[in-house]
PDB file of C-alpha atoms (C1' of nucleotides) in Angstrom:
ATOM      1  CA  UNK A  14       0.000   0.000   0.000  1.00 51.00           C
ATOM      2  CA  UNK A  15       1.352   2.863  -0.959  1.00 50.00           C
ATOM      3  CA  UNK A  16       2.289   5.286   2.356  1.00 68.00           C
ATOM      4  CA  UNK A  17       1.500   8.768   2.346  1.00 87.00           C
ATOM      5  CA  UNK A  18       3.586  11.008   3.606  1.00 92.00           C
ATOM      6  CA  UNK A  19       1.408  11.636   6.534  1.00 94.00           C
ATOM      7  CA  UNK A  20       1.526   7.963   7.228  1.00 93.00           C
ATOM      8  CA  UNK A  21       5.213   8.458   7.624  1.00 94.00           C
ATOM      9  CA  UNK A  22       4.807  11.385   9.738  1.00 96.00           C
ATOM     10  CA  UNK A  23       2.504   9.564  12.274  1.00 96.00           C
ATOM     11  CA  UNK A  24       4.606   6.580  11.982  1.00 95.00           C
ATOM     12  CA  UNK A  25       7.748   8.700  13.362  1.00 96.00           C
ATOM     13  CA  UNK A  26       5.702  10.835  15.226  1.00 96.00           C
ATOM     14  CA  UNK A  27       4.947   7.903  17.428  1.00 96.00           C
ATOM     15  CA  UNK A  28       7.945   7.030  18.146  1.00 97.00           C
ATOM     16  CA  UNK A  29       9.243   9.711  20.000  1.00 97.00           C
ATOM     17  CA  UNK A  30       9.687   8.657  23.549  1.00 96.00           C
ATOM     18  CA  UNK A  31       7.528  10.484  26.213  1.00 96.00           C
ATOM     19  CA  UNK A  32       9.622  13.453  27.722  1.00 96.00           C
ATOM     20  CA  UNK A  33      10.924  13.947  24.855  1.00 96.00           C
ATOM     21  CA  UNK A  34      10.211  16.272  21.987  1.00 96.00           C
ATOM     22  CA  UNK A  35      11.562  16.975  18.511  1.00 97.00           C
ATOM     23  CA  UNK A  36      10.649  19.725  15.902  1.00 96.00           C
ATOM     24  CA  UNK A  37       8.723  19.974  12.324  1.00 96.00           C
ATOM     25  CA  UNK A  38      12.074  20.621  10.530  1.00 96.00           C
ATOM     26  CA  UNK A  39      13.796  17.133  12.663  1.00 97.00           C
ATOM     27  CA  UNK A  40      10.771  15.278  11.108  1.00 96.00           C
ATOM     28  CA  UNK A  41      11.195  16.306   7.679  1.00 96.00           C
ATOM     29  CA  UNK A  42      14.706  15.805   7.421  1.00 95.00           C
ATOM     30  CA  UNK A  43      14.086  11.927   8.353  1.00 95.00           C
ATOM     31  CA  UNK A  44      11.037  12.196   5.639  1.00 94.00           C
ATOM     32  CA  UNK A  45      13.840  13.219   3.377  1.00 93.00           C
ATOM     33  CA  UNK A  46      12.799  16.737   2.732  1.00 94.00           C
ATOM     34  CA  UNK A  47      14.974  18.772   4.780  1.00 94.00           C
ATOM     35  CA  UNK A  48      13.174  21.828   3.530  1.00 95.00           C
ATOM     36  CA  UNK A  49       9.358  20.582   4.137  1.00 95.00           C
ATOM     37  CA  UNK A  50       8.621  20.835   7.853  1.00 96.00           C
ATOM     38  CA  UNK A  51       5.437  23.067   7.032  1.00 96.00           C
ATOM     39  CA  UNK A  52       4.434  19.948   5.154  1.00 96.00           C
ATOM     40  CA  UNK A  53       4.903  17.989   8.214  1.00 96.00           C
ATOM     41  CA  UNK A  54       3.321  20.813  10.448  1.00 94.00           C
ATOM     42  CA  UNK A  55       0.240  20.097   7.743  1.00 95.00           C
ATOM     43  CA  UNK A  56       0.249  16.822   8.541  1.00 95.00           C
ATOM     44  CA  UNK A  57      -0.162  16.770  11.924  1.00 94.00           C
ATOM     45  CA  UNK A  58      -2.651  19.573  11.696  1.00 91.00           C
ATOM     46  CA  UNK A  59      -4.822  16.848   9.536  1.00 91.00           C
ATOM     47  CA  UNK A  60      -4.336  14.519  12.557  1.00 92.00           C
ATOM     48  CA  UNK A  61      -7.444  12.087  12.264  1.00 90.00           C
ATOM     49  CA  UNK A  62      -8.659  11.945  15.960  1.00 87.00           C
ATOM     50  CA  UNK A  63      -9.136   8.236  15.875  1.00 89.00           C
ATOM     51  CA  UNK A  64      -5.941   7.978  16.004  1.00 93.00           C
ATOM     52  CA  UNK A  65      -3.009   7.674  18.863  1.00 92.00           C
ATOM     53  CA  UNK A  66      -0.295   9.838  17.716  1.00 94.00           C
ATOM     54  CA  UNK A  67       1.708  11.851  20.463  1.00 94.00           C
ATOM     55  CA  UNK A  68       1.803  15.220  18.209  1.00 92.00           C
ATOM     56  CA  UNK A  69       1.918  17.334  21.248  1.00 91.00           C
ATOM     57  CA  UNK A  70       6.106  15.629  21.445  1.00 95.00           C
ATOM     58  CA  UNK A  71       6.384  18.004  18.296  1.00 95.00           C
ATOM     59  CA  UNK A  72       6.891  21.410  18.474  1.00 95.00           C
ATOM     60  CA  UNK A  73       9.179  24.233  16.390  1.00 94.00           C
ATOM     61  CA  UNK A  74      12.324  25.304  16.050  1.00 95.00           C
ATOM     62  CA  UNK A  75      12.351  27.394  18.872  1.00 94.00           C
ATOM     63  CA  UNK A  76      11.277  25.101  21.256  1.00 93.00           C
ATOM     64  CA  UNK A  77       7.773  26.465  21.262  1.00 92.00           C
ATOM     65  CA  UNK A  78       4.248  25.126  21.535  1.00 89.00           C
ATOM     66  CA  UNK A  79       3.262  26.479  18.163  1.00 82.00           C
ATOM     67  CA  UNK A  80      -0.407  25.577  18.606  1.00 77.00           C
ATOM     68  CA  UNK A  81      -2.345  28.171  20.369  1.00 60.00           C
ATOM     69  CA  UNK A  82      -4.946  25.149  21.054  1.00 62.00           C
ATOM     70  CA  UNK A  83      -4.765  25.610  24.770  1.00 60.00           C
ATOM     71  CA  UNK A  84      -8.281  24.950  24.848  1.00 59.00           C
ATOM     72  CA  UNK A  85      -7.875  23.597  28.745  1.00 61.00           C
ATOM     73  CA  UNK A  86      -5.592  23.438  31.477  1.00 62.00           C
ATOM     74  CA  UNK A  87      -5.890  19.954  31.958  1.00 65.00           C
ATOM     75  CA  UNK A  88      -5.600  18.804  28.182  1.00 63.00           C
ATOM     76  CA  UNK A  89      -3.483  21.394  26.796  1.00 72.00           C
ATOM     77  CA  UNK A  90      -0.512  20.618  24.941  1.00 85.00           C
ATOM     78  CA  UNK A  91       1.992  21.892  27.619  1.00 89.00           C
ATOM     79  CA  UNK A  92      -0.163  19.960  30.471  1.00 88.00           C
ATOM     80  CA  UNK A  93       0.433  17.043  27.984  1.00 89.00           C
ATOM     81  CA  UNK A  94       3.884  17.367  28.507  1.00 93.00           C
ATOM     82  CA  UNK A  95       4.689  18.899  31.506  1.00 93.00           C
ATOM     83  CA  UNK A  96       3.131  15.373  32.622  1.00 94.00           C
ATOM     84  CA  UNK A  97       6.033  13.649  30.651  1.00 95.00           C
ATOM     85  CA  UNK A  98       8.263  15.398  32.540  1.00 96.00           C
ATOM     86  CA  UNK A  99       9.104  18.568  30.117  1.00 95.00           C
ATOM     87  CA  UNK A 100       9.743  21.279  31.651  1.00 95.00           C
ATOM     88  CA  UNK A 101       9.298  25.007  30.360  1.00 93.00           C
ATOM     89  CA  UNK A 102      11.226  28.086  31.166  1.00 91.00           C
ATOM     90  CA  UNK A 103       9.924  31.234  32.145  1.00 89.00           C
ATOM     91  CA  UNK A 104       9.439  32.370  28.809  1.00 88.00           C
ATOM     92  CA  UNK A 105       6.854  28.698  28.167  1.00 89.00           C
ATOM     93  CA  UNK A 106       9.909  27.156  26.087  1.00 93.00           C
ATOM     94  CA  UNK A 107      11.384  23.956  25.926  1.00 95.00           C
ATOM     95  CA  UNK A 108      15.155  23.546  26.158  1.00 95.00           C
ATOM     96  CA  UNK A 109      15.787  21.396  23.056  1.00 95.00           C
ATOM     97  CA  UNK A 110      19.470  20.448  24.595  1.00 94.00           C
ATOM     98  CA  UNK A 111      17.965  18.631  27.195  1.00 95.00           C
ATOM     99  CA  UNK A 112      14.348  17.450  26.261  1.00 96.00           C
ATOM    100  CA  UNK A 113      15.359  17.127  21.913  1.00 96.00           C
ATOM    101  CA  UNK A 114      14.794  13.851  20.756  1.00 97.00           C
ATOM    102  CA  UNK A 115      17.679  12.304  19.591  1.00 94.00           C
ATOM    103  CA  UNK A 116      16.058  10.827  16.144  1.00 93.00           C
ATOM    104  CA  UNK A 117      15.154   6.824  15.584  1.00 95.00           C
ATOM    105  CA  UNK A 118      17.592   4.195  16.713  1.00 94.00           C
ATOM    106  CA  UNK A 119      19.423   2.209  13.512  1.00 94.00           C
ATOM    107  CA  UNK A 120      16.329  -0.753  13.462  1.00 95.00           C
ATOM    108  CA  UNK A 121      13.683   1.910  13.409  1.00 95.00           C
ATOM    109  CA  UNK A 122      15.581   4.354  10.492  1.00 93.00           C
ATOM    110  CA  UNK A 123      16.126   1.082   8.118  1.00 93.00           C
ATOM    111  CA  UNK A 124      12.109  -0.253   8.875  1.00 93.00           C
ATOM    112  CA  UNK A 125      11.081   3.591   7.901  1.00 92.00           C
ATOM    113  CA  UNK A 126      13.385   3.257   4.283  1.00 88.00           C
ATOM    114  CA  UNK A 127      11.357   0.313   3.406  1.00 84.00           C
ATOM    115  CA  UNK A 128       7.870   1.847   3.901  1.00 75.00           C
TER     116      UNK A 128
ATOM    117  C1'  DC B  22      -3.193  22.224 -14.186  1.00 69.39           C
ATOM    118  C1'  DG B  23      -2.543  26.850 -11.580  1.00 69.39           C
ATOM    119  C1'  DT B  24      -3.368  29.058  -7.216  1.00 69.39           C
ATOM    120  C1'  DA B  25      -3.849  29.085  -2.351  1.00 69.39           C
ATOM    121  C1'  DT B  26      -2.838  27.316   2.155  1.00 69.39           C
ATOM    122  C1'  DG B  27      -0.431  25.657   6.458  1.00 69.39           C
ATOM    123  C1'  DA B  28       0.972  22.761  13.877  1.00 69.39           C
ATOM    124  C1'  DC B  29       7.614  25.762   9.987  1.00 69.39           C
ATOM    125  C1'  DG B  30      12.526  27.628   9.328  1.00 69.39           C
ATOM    126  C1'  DA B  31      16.198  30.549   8.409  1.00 69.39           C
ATOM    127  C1'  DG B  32      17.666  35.026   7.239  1.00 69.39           C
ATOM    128  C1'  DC B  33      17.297  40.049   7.287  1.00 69.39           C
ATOM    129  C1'  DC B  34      16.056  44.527   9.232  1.00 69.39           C
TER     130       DC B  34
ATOM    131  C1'  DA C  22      16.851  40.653  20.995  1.00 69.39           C
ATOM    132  C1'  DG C  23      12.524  40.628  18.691  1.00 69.39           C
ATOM    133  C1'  DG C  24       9.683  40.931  14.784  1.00 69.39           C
ATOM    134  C1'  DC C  25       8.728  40.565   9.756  1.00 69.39           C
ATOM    135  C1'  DT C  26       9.404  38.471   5.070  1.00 69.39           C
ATOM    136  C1'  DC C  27      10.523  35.106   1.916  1.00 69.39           C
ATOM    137  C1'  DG C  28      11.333  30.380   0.837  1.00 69.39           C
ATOM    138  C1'  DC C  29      10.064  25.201   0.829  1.00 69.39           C
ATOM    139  C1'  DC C  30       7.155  21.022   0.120  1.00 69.39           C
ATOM    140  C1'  DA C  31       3.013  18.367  -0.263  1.00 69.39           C
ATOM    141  C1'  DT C  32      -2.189  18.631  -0.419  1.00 69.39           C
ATOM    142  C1'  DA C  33      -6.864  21.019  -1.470  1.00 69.39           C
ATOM    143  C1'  DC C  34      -9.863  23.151  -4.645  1.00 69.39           C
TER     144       DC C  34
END
DNA sequence: CGTATGACGAGCC
DNA sequence: AGGCTCGCCATAC
Protein backbone atom coordinates (compact mmCIF):
# COMPACT_ATOMS: atom_id res chain seq x y z
CA UNK A 1 0.00 0.00 0.00
CA UNK A 2 1.35 2.86 -0.96
CA UNK A 3 2.29 5.29 2.36
CA UNK A 4 1.50 8.77 2.35
CA UNK A 5 3.59 11.01 3.61
CA UNK A 6 1.41 11.64 6.53
CA UNK A 7 1.53 7.96 7.23
CA UNK A 8 5.21 8.46 7.62
CA UNK A 9 4.81 11.38 9.74
CA UNK A 10 2.50 9.56 12.27
CA UNK A 11 4.61 6.58 11.98
CA UNK A 12 7.75 8.70 13.36
CA UNK A 13 5.70 10.83 15.23
CA UNK A 14 4.95 7.90 17.43
CA UNK A 15 7.94 7.03 18.15
CA UNK A 16 9.24 9.71 20.00
CA UNK A 17 9.69 8.66 23.55
CA UNK A 18 7.53 10.48 26.21
CA UNK A 19 9.62 13.45 27.72
CA UNK A 20 10.92 13.95 24.85
CA UNK A 21 10.21 16.27 21.99
CA UNK A 22 11.56 16.97 18.51
CA UNK A 23 10.65 19.72 15.90
CA UNK A 24 8.72 19.97 12.32
CA UNK A 25 12.07 20.62 10.53
CA UNK A 26 13.80 17.13 12.66
CA UNK A 27 10.77 15.28 11.11
CA UNK A 28 11.19 16.31 7.68
CA UNK A 29 14.71 15.81 7.42
CA UNK A 30 14.09 11.93 8.35
CA UNK A 31 11.04 12.20 5.64
CA UNK A 32 13.84 13.22 3.38
CA UNK A 33 12.80 16.74 2.73
CA UNK A 34 14.97 18.77 4.78
CA UNK A 35 13.17 21.83 3.53
CA UNK A 36 9.36 20.58 4.14
CA UNK A 37 8.62 20.84 7.85
CA UNK A 38 5.44 23.07 7.03
CA UNK A 39 4.43 19.95 5.15
CA UNK A 40 4.90 17.99 8.21
CA UNK A 41 3.32 20.81 10.45
CA UNK A 42 0.24 20.10 7.74
CA UNK A 43 0.25 16.82 8.54
CA UNK A 44 -0.16 16.77 11.92
CA UNK A 45 -2.65 19.57 11.70
CA UNK A 46 -4.82 16.85 9.54
CA UNK A 47 -4.34 14.52 12.56
CA UNK A 48 -7.44 12.09 12.26
CA UNK A 49 -8.66 11.94 15.96
CA UNK A 50 -9.14 8.24 15.87
CA UNK A 51 -5.94 7.98 16.00
CA UNK A 52 -3.01 7.67 18.86
CA UNK A 53 -0.29 9.84 17.72
CA UNK A 54 1.71 11.85 20.46
CA UNK A 55 1.80 15.22 18.21
CA UNK A 56 1.92 17.33 21.25
CA UNK A 57 6.11 15.63 21.45
CA UNK A 58 6.38 18.00 18.30
CA UNK A 59 6.89 21.41 18.47
CA UNK A 60 9.18 24.23 16.39
CA UNK A 61 12.32 25.30 16.05
CA UNK A 62 12.35 27.39 18.87
CA UNK A 63 11.28 25.10 21.26
CA UNK A 64 7.77 26.46 21.26
CA UNK A 65 4.25 25.13 21.54
CA UNK A 66 3.26 26.48 18.16
CA UNK A 67 -0.41 25.58 18.61
CA UNK A 68 -2.35 28.17 20.37
CA UNK A 69 -4.95 25.15 21.05
CA UNK A 70 -4.76 25.61 24.77
CA UNK A 71 -8.28 24.95 24.85
CA UNK A 72 -7.88 23.60 28.74
CA UNK A 73 -5.59 23.44 31.48
CA UNK A 74 -5.89 19.95 31.96
CA UNK A 75 -5.60 18.80 28.18
CA UNK A 76 -3.48 21.39 26.80
CA UNK A 77 -0.51 20.62 24.94
CA UNK A 78 1.99 21.89 27.62
CA UNK A 79 -0.16 19.96 30.47
CA UNK A 80 0.43 17.04 27.98
CA UNK A 81 3.88 17.37 28.51
CA UNK A 82 4.69 18.90 31.51
CA UNK A 83 3.13 15.37 32.62
CA UNK A 84 6.03 13.65 30.65
CA UNK A 85 8.26 15.40 32.54
CA UNK A 86 9.10 18.57 30.12
CA UNK A 87 9.74 21.28 31.65
CA UNK A 88 9.30 25.01 30.36
CA UNK A 89 11.23 28.09 31.17
CA UNK A 90 9.92 31.23 32.15
CA UNK A 91 9.44 32.37 28.81
CA UNK A 92 6.85 28.70 28.17
CA UNK A 93 9.91 27.16 26.09
CA UNK A 94 11.38 23.96 25.93
CA UNK A 95 15.15 23.55 26.16
CA UNK A 96 15.79 21.40 23.06
CA UNK A 97 19.47 20.45 24.60
CA UNK A 98 17.97 18.63 27.19
CA UNK A 99 14.35 17.45 26.26
CA UNK A 100 15.36 17.13 21.91
CA UNK A 101 14.79 13.85 20.76
CA UNK A 102 17.68 12.30 19.59
CA UNK A 103 16.06 10.83 16.14
CA UNK A 104 15.15 6.82 15.58
CA UNK A 105 17.59 4.20 16.71
CA UNK A 106 19.42 2.21 13.51
CA UNK A 107 16.33 -0.75 13.46
CA UNK A 108 13.68 1.91 13.41
CA UNK A 109 15.58 4.35 10.49
CA UNK A 110 16.13 1.08 8.12
CA UNK A 111 12.11 -0.25 8.87
CA UNK A 112 11.08 3.59 7.90
CA UNK A 113 13.38 3.26 4.28
CA UNK A 114 11.36 0.31 3.41
CA UNK A 115 7.87 1.85 3.90
C1' DC B 1 -3.19 22.22 -14.19
C1' DG B 2 -2.54 26.85 -11.58
C1' DT B 3 -3.37 29.06 -7.22
C1' DA B 4 -3.85 29.08 -2.35
C1' DT B 5 -2.84 27.32 2.15
C1' DG B 6 -0.43 25.66 6.46
C1' DA B 7 0.97 22.76 13.88
C1' DC B 8 7.61 25.76 9.99
C1' DG B 9 12.53 27.63 9.33
C1' DA B 10 16.20 30.55 8.41
C1' DG B 11 17.67 35.03 7.24
C1' DC B 12 17.30 40.05 7.29
C1' DC B 13 16.06 44.53 9.23
C1' DA C 1 16.85 40.65 21.00
C1' DG C 2 12.52 40.63 18.69
C1' DG C 3 9.68 40.93 14.78
C1' DC C 4 8.73 40.56 9.76
C1' DT C 5 9.40 38.47 5.07
C1' DC C 6 10.52 35.11 1.92
C1' DG C 7 11.33 30.38 0.84
C1' DC C 8 10.06 25.20 0.83
C1' DC C 9 7.15 21.02 0.12
C1' DA C 10 3.01 18.37 -0.26
C1' DT C 11 -2.19 18.63 -0.42
C1' DA C 12 -6.86 21.02 -1.47
C1' DC C 13 -9.86 23.15 -4.65
Amino acid sequence: MSQTLFDKVYWIVQRIPAGKVATYGQIARLLGIPRGARTVGWALHSLPDDMEVPWQRVINAKGVVSTAWEGDESTGQRALLEAEGVVFDEQGRIDLKVYGWTGLDLAEWQQLQET
